[in-house]
CSV table of C-alpha atoms in Angstrom, one decimal:
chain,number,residue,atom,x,y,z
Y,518,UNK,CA,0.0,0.0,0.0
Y,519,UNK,CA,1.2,3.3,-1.1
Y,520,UNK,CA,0.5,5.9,1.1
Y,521,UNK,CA,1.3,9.1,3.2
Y,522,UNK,CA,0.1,10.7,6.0
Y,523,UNK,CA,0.9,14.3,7.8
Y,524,UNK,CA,1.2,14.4,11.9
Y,525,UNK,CA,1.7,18.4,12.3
Y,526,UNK,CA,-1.6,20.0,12.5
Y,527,UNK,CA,-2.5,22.3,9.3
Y,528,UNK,CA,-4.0,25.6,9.8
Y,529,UNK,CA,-7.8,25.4,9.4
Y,530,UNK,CA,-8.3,28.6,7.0
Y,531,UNK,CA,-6.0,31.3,5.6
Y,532,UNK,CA,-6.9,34.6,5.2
Y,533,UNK,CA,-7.4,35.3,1.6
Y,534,UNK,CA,-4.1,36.9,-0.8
Y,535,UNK,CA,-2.1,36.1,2.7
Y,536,UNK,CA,1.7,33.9,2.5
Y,537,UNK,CA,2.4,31.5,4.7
Y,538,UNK,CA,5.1,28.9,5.6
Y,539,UNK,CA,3.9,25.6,7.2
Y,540,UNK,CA,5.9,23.1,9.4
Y,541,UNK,CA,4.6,19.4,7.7
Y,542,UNK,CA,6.0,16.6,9.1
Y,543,UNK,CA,4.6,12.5,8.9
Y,544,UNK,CA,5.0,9.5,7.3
Y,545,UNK,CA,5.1,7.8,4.1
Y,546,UNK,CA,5.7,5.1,2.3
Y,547,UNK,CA,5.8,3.2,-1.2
Y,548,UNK,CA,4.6,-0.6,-0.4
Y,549,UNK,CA,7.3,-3.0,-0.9
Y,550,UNK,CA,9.2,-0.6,-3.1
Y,551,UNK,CA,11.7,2.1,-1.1
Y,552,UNK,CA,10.8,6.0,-1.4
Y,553,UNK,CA,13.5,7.5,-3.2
Y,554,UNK,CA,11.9,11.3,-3.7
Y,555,UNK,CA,9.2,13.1,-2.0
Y,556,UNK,CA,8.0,16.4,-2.6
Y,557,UNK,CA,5.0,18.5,-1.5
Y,558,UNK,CA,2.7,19.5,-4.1
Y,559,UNK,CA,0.3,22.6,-3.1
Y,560,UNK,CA,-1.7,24.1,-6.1
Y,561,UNK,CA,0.7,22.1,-8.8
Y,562,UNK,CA,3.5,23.2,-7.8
Y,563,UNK,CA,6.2,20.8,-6.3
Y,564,UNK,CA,8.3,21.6,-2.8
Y,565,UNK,CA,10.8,19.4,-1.9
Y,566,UNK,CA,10.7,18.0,1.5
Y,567,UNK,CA,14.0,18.5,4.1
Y,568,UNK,CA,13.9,14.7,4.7
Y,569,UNK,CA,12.5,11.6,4.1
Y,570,UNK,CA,12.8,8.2,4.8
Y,571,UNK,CA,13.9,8.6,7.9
Y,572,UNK,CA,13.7,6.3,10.9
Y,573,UNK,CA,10.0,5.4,12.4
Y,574,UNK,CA,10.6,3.0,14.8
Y,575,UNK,CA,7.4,2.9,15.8
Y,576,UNK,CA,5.9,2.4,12.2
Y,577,UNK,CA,5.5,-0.8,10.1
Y,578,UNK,CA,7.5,0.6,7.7
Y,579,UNK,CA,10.6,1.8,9.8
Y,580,UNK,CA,11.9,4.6,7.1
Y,581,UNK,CA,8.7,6.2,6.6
Y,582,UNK,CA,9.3,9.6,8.5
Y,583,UNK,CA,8.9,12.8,6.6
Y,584,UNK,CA,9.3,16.8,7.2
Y,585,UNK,CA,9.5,20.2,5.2
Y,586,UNK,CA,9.3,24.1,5.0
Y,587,UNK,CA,6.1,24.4,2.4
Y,588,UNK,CA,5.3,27.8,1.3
Y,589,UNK,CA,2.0,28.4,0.5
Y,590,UNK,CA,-0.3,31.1,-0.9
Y,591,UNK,CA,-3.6,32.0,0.0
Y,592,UNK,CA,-5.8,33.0,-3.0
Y,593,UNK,CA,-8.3,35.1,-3.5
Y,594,UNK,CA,-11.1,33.2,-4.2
Y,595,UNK,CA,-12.8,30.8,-1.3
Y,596,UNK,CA,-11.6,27.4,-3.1
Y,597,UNK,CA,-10.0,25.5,-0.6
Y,598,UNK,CA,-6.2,24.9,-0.6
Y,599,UNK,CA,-5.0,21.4,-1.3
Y,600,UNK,CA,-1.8,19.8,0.1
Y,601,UNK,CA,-0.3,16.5,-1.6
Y,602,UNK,CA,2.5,14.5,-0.9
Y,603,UNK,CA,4.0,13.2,-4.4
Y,604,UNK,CA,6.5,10.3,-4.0
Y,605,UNK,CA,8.9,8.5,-6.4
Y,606,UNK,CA,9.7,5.0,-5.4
Y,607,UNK,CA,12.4,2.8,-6.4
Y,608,UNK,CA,10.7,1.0,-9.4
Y,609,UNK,CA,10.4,4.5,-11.1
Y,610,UNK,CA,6.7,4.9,-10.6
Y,611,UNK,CA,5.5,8.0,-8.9
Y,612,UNK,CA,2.0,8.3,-7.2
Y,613,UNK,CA,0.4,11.5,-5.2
Y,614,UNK,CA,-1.6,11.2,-2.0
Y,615,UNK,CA,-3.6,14.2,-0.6
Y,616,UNK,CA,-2.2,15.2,3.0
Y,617,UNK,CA,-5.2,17.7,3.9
Y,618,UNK,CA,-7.0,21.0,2.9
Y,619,UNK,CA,-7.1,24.3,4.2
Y,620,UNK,CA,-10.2,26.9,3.6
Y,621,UNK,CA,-9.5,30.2,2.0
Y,622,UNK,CA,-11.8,32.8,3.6
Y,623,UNK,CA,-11.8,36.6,3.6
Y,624,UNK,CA,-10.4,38.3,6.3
Y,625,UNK,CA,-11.9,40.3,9.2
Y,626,UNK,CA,-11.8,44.2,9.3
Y,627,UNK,CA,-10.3,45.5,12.3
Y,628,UNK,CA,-13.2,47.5,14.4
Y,629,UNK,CA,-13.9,50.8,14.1
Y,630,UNK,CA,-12.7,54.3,16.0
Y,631,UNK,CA,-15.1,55.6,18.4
Y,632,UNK,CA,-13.3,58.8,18.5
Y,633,UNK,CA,-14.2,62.3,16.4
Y,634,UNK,CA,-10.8,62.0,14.9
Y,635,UNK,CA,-8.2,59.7,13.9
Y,636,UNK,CA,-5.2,61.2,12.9
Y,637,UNK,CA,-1.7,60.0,14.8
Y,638,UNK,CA,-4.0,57.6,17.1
Y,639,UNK,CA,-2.2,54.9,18.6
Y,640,UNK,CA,-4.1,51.3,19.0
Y,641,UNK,CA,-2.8,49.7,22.1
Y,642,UNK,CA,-3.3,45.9,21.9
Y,643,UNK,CA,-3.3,44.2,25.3
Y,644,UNK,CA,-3.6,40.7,26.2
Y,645,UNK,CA,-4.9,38.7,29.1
Y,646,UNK,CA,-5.7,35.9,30.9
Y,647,UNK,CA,-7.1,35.3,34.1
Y,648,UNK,CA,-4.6,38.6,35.3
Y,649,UNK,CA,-3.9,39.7,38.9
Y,650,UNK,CA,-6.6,41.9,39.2
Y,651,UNK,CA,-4.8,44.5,41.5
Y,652,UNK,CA,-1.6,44.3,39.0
Y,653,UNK,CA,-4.0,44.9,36.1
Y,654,UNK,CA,-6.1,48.0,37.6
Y,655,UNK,CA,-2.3,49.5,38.0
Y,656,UNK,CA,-1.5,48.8,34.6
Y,657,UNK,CA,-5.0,50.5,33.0
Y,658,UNK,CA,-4.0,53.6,35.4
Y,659,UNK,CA,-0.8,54.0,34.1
Y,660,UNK,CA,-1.8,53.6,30.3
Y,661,UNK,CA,-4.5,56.5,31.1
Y,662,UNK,CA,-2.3,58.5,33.1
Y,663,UNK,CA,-0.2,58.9,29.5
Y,664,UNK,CA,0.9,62.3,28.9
Y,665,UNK,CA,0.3,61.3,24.9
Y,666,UNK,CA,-3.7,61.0,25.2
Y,667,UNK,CA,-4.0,60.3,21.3
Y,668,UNK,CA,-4.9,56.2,21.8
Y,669,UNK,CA,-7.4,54.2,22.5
Y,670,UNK,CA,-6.9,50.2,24.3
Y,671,UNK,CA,-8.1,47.2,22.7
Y,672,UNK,CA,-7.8,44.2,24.9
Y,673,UNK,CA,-8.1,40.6,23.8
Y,674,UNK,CA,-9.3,38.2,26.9
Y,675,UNK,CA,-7.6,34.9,26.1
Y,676,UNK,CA,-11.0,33.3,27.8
Y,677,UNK,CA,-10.5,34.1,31.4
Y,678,UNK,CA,-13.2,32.7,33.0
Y,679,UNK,CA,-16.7,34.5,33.3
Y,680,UNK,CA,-15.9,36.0,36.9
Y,681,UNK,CA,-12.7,37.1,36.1
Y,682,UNK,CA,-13.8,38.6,32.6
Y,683,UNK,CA,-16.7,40.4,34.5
Y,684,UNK,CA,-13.8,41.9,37.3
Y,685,UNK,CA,-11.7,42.6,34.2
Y,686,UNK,CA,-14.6,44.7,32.1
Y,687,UNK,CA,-15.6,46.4,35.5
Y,688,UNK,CA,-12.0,48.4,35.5
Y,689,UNK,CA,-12.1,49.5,32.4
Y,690,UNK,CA,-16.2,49.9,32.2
Y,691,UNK,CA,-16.6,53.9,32.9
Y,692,UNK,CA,-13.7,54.5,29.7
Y,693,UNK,CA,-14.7,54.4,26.3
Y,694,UNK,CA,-11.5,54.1,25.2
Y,695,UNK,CA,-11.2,50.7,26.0
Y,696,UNK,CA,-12.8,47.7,24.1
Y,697,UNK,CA,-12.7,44.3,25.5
Y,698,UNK,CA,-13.0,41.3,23.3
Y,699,UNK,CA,-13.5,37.9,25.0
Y,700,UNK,CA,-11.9,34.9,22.9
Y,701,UNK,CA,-14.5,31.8,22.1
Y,702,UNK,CA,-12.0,29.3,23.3
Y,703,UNK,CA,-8.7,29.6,24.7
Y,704,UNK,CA,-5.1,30.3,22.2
Y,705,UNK,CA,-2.4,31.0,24.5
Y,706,UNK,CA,-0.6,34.4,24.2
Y,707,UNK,CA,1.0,33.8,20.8
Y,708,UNK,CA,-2.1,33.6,19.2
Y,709,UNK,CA,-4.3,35.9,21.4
Y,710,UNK,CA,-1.4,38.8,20.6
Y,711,UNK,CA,-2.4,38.1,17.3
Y,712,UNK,CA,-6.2,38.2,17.8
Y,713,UNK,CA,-5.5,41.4,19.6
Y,714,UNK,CA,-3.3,43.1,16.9
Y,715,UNK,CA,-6.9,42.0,14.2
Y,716,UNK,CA,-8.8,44.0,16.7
Y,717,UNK,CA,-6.8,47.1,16.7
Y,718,UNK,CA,-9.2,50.2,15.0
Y,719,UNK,CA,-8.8,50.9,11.3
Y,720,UNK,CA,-8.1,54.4,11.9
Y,721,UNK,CA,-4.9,54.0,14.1
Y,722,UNK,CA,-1.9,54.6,12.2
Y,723,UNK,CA,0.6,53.1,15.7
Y,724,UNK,CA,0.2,50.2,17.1
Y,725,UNK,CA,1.7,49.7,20.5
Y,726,UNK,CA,2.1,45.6,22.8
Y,727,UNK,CA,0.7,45.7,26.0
Y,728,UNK,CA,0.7,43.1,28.8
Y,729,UNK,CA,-1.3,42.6,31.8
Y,730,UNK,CA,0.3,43.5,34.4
Y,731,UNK,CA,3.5,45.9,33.6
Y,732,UNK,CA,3.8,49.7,35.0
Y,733,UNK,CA,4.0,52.3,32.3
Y,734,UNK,CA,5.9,55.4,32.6
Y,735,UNK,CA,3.8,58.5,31.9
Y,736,UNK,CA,6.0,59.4,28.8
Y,737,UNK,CA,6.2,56.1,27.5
Y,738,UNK,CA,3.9,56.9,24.6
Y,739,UNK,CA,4.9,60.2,23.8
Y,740,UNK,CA,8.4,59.3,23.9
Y,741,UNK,CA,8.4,56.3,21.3
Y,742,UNK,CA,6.1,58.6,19.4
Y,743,UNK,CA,8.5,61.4,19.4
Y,744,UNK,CA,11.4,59.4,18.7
Y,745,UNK,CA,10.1,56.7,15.8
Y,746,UNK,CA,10.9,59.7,12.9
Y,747,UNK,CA,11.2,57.3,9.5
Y,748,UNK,CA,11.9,53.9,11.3
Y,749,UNK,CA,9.2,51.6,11.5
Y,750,UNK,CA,9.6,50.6,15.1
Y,751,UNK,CA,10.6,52.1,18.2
Y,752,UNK,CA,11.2,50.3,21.3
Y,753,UNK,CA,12.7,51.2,25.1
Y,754,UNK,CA,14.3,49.8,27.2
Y,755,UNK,CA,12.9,47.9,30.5
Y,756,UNK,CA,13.5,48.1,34.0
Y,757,UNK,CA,12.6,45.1,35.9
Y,758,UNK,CA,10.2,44.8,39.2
Y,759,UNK,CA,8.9,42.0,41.3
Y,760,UNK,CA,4.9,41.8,42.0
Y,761,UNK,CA,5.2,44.2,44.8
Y,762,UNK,CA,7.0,47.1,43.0
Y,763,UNK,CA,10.6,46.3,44.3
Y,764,UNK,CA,13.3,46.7,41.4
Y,765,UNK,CA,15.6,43.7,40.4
Y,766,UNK,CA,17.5,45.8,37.9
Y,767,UNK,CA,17.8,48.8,36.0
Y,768,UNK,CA,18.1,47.8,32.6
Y,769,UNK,CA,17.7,44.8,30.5
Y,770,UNK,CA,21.7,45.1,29.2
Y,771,UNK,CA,23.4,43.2,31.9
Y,772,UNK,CA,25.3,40.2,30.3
Y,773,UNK,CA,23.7,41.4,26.8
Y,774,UNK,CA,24.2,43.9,24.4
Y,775,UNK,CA,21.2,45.0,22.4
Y,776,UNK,CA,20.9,44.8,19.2
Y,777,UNK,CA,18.4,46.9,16.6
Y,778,UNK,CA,20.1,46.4,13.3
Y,779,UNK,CA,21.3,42.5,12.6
Y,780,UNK,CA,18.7,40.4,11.3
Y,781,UNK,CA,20.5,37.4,11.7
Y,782,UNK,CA,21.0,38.2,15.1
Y,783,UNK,CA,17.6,39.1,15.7
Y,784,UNK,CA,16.3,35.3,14.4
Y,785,UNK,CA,18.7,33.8,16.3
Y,786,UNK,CA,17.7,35.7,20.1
Y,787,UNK,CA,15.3,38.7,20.3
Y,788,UNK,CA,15.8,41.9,21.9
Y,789,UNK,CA,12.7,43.7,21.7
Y,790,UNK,CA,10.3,43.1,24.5
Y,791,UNK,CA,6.6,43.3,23.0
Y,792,UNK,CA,5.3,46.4,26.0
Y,793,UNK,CA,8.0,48.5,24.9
Y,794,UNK,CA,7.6,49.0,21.4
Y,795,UNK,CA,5.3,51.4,19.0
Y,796,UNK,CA,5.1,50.4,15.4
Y,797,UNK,CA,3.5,51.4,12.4
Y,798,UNK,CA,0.5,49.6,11.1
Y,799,UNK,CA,2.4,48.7,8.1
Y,800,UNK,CA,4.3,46.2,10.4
Y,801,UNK,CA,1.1,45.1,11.8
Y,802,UNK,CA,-0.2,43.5,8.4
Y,803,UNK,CA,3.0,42.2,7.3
Y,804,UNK,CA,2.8,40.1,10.0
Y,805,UNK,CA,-0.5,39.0,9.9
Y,806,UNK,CA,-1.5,35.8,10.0
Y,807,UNK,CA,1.1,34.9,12.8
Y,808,UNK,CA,3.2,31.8,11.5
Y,809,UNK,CA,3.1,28.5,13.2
Y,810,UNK,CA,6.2,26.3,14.3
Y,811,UNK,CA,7.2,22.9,16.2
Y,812,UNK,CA,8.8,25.7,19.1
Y,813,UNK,CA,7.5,28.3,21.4
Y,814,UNK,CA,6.6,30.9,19.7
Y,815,UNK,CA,6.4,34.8,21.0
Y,816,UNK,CA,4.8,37.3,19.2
Y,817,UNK,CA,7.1,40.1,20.1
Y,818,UNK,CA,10.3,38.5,18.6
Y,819,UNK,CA,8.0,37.8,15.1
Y,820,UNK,CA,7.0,41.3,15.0
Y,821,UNK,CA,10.4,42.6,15.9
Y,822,UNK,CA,11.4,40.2,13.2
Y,823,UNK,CA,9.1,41.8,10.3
Y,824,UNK,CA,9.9,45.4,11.6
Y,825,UNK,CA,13.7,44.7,10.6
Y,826,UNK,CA,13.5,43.0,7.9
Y,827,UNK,CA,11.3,45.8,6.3
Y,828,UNK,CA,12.5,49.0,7.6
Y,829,UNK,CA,14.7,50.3,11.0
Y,830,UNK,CA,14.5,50.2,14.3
Y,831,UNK,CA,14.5,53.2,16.6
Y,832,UNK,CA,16.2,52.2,20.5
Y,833,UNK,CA,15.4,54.6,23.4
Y,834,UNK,CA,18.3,54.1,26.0
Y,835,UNK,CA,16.2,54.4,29.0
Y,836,UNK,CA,13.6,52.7,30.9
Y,837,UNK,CA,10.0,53.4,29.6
Y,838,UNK,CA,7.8,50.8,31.5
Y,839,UNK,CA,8.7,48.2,34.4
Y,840,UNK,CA,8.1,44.5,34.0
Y,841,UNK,CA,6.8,42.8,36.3
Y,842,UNK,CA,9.1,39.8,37.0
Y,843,UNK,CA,6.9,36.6,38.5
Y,844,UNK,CA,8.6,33.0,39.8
Y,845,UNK,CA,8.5,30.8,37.6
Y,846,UNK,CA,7.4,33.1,34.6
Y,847,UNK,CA,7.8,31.2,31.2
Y,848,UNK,CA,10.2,34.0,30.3
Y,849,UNK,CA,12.4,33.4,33.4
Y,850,UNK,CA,15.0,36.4,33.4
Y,851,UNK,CA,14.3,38.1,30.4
Y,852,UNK,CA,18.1,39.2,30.1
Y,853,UNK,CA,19.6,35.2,30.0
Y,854,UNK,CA,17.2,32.5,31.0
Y,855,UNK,CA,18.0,30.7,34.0
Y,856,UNK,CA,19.9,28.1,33.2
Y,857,UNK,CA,20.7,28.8,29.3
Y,858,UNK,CA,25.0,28.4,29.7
Y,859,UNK,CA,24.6,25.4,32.3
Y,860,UNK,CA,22.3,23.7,29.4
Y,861,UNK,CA,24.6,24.5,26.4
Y,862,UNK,CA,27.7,23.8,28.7
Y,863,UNK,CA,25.7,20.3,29.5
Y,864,UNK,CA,24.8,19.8,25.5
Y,865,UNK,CA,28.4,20.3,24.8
Y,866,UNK,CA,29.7,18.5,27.0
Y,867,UNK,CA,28.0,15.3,26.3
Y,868,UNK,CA,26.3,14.2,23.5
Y,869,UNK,CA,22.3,13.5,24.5
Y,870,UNK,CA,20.0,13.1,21.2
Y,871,UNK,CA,17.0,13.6,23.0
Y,872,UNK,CA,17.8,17.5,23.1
Y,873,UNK,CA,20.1,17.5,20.5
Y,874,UNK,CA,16.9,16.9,18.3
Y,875,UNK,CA,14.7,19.3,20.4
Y,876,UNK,CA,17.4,21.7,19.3
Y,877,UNK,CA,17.0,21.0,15.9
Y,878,UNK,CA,13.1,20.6,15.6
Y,879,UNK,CA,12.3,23.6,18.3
Y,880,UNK,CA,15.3,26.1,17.8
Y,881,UNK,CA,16.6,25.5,14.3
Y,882,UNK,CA,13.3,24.8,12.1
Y,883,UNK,CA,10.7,27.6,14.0
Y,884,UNK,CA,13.7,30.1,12.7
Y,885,UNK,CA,14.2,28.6,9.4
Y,886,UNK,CA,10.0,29.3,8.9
Y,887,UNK,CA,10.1,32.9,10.4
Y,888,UNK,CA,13.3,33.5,7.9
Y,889,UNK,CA,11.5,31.7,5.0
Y,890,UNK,CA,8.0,34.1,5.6
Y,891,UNK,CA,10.3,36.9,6.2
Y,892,UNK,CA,11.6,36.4,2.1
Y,893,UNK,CA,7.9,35.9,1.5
Y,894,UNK,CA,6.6,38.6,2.6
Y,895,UNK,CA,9.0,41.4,3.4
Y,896,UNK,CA,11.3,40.4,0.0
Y,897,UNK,CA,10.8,43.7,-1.7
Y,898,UNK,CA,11.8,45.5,0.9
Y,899,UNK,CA,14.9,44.1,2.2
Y,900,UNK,CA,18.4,45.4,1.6
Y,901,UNK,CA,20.8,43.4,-0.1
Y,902,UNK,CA,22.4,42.7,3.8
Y,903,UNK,CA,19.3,41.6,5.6
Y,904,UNK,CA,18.8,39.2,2.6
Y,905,UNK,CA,21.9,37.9,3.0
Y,906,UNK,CA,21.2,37.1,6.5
Y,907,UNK,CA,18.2,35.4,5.8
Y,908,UNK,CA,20.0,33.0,3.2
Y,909,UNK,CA,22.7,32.4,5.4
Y,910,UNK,CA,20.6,31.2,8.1
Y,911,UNK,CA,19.1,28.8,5.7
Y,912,UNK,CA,22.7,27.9,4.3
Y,913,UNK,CA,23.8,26.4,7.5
Y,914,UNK,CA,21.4,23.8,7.7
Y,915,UNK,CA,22.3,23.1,3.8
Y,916,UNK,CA,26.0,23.3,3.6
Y,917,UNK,CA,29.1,23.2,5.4
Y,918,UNK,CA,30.0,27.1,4.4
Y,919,UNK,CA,27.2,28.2,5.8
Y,920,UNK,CA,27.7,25.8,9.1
Y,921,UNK,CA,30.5,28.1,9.3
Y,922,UNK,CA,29.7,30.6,9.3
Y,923,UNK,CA,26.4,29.9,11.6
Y,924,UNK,CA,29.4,28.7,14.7
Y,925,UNK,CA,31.4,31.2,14.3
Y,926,UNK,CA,29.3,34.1,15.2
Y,927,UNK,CA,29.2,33.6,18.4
Y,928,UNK,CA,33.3,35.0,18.4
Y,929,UNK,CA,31.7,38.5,18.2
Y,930,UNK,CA,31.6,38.2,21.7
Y,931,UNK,CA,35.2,39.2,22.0
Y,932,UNK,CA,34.7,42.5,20.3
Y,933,UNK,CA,31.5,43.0,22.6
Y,934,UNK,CA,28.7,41.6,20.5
Y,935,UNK,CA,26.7,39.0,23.3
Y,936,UNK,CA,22.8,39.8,21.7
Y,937,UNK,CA,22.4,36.2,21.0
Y,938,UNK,CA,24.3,35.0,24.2
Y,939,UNK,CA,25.8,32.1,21.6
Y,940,UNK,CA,22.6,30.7,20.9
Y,941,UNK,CA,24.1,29.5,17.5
Y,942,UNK,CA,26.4,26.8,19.4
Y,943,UNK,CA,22.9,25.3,20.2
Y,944,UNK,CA,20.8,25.5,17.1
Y,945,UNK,CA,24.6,24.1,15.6
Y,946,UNK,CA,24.0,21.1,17.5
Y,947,UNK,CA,20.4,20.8,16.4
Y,948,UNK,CA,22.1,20.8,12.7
Y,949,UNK,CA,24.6,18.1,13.2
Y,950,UNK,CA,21.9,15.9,14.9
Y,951,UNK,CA,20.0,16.0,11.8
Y,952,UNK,CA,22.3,15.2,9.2
């Protein structure tokens, strides 16, 4: 029996005329007869996969395992999207088997502005989820005690439940400039950032991150505002607070440099914390729809990700908002997770396949996708450097120049460059597992 079959989920719709780049991995196989191509097939045209044939141990056929990068573009009519896997076996026949479908559909308008007048307004997208309720009533007072007053606050509820929503709407009840927009189901905050950015009013030519439970300075607005001139993004930098107020550090920068202008640095490890940025719509719908990987995904380092590749970055060197630090936060210490040299000191020290892999499937791949639907997307608009970041990063999965390159950069450090804290020696080691 010939046949193929795809384990990573599929997106159920696309928005219409939007560009994509899916994760598809599963298995496959050609009967009696090895598989000796396989490609994916998405409206005729043929993608070939990273690898197949690869081991399945827990499959009849034990070199069945498939997985690829598939680019894929949403048309503009409704007709649903079909995705085929075409494989050529041994014998020299070839045979196609359909992996799945995704709908087409036309996308949402973002709401309204229920102001007299829209010009310069800035859209502040906030996400929550069953927040602190006292760290969230001193978040809404700082954003209205902004000395900019030119915004409005859209807030996506990741579907809190129906007390807490009702506590949360009661804060912000008495000011109509603030819309609250419960989710149907829960998404986490990738995808509820996302939902959030869809909501922000048509009018609002800035869009500014928000979270839950962060203290923003009074000039936070007005000074990203004042300072984004031609760039396309401006971002702060963050002082860091414990629940009650008390300050852990000044500044983000302490065992990191920043970094505002190297996009291969920036898909490597992110320096732009989501509350302290203010971007141009522009970036907004770039980004849109958000793309899916194997890893965790943050919707801060994917925006800071299309800003750069489509335009520059604006860095205020002071603290415009304090983030609340919380035990056992999924961001840890913002500055250098807890832990991050032990592990790659461990991973270097002695070979374990088990993360090894995870380094591969959850570091390498999620930033070979975001540098894929960066080229997609952003193509026309990137200078002849940030391309060449974006091929290099794909290089050093493909070939032993752009290996390489990929280890070396973490020598920088000696001349002071630390923004990616030598993440590349572990995504390197995601590389060699899978070849």
């Amino acid at each position: 029996m010939i046949a193929a079959r795809l384990e990573s989920p599929l997106p159920r719709s696309l928005p219409a005329g939007s560009m994509v780049v899916l994760y598809c991995s599963g298995t496959g196989w050609g009967g009696s007869e090895p598989v000796k191509t396989f490609e994916f097939v998405v409206d005729g045209v043929r993608q070939p996969a990273v690898a197949y044939a690869m081991p399945r141990f827990d499959m009849p056929c034990r070199r069945s395992g498939f997985w690829g990068i598939v680019a894929v573009h949403g048309r503009p009519s409704q007709e649903p999207i079909s995705l085929r896997a075409a494989l050529g076996l041994a014998d020299g026949s070839h045979h196609e088997c359909e992996l799945g479908r995704i709908l087409v559909e036309q996308p949402e308008g973002p709401t309204s502005v229920s102001r007299g007048s829209a010009d310069g307004l800035i859209a502040i997208c906030m996400g929550t989820f069953e927040p602190d309720l006292r760290l969230f009533a001193t978040q809404i007072d700082s954003i209205r005690s902004q000395t900019d007053t030119e915004w409005v606050c859209v807030i996506s509820d990741d579907h809190s439940s129906e007390q807490r929503y009702r506590e949360l709407r009661a804060i912000v009840a008495s000011d109509e400039r603030f819309t609250v927009s419960r989710a149907p189901e829960r998404a986490g905050f990738y995808r509820n950032f996302e939902r959030a950015l869809k909501l922000a009013p048509a009018g609002a030519e800035l869009l500014a991150l928000c979270d839950q439970d962060d203290v923003w300075h009074p000039d936070k607005l007005s000074t990203l505002r004042g300072s984004l001139g031609s760039a396309v993004l401006a971002y702060s930098d963050v002082r860091l607070v414990d629940d009650t107020g008390r300050v852990l550090r000044d500044t983000l920068w302490e065992g990191r440099s920043n970094n505002s202008t190297s996009l291969a640095s920036m898909l490597i490890a992110n320096t732009v914390t989501g509350a302290s940025t203010l971007f141009r719509r522009e970036v907004a719908q770039r980004a849109l729809p958000f793309p899916d990987s194997p890893g965790l995904e943050f919707h801060d380092h994917w925006i800071a990700l299309v800003a750069l590749a489509s335009g520059d970055l604006v860095y205020v060197d002071r603290p415009l908002y304090d983030y609340v630090q919380h035990p056992g936060a999924i961001l840890g210490n913002v500055a250098e997770p807890a832990g991050h040299s032990r592990r790659r000191r461990r991973l270097l020290r002695k070979p374990r396949m088990r993360e090894w892999r995870a380094a591969y499937f959850l570091g390498y791949i999620p930033g070979e996708i975001r540098a894929r639907t960066l080229l997609l997307r952003c193509g026309h608009l990137l200078t002849p450097a940030k391309r060449r970041d974006l091929e290099r990063y794909h290089a050093a999965g493909t070939s032993v120049a752009g290996f390489v390159w990929f280890v070396m950069r973490p020598m920088r450090r000696v001349i002071g460059r630390t923004e990616t804290l030598g993440g590349e020696w572990e995504l390197a080691l995601g590389i060699v597992w899978r070849h």
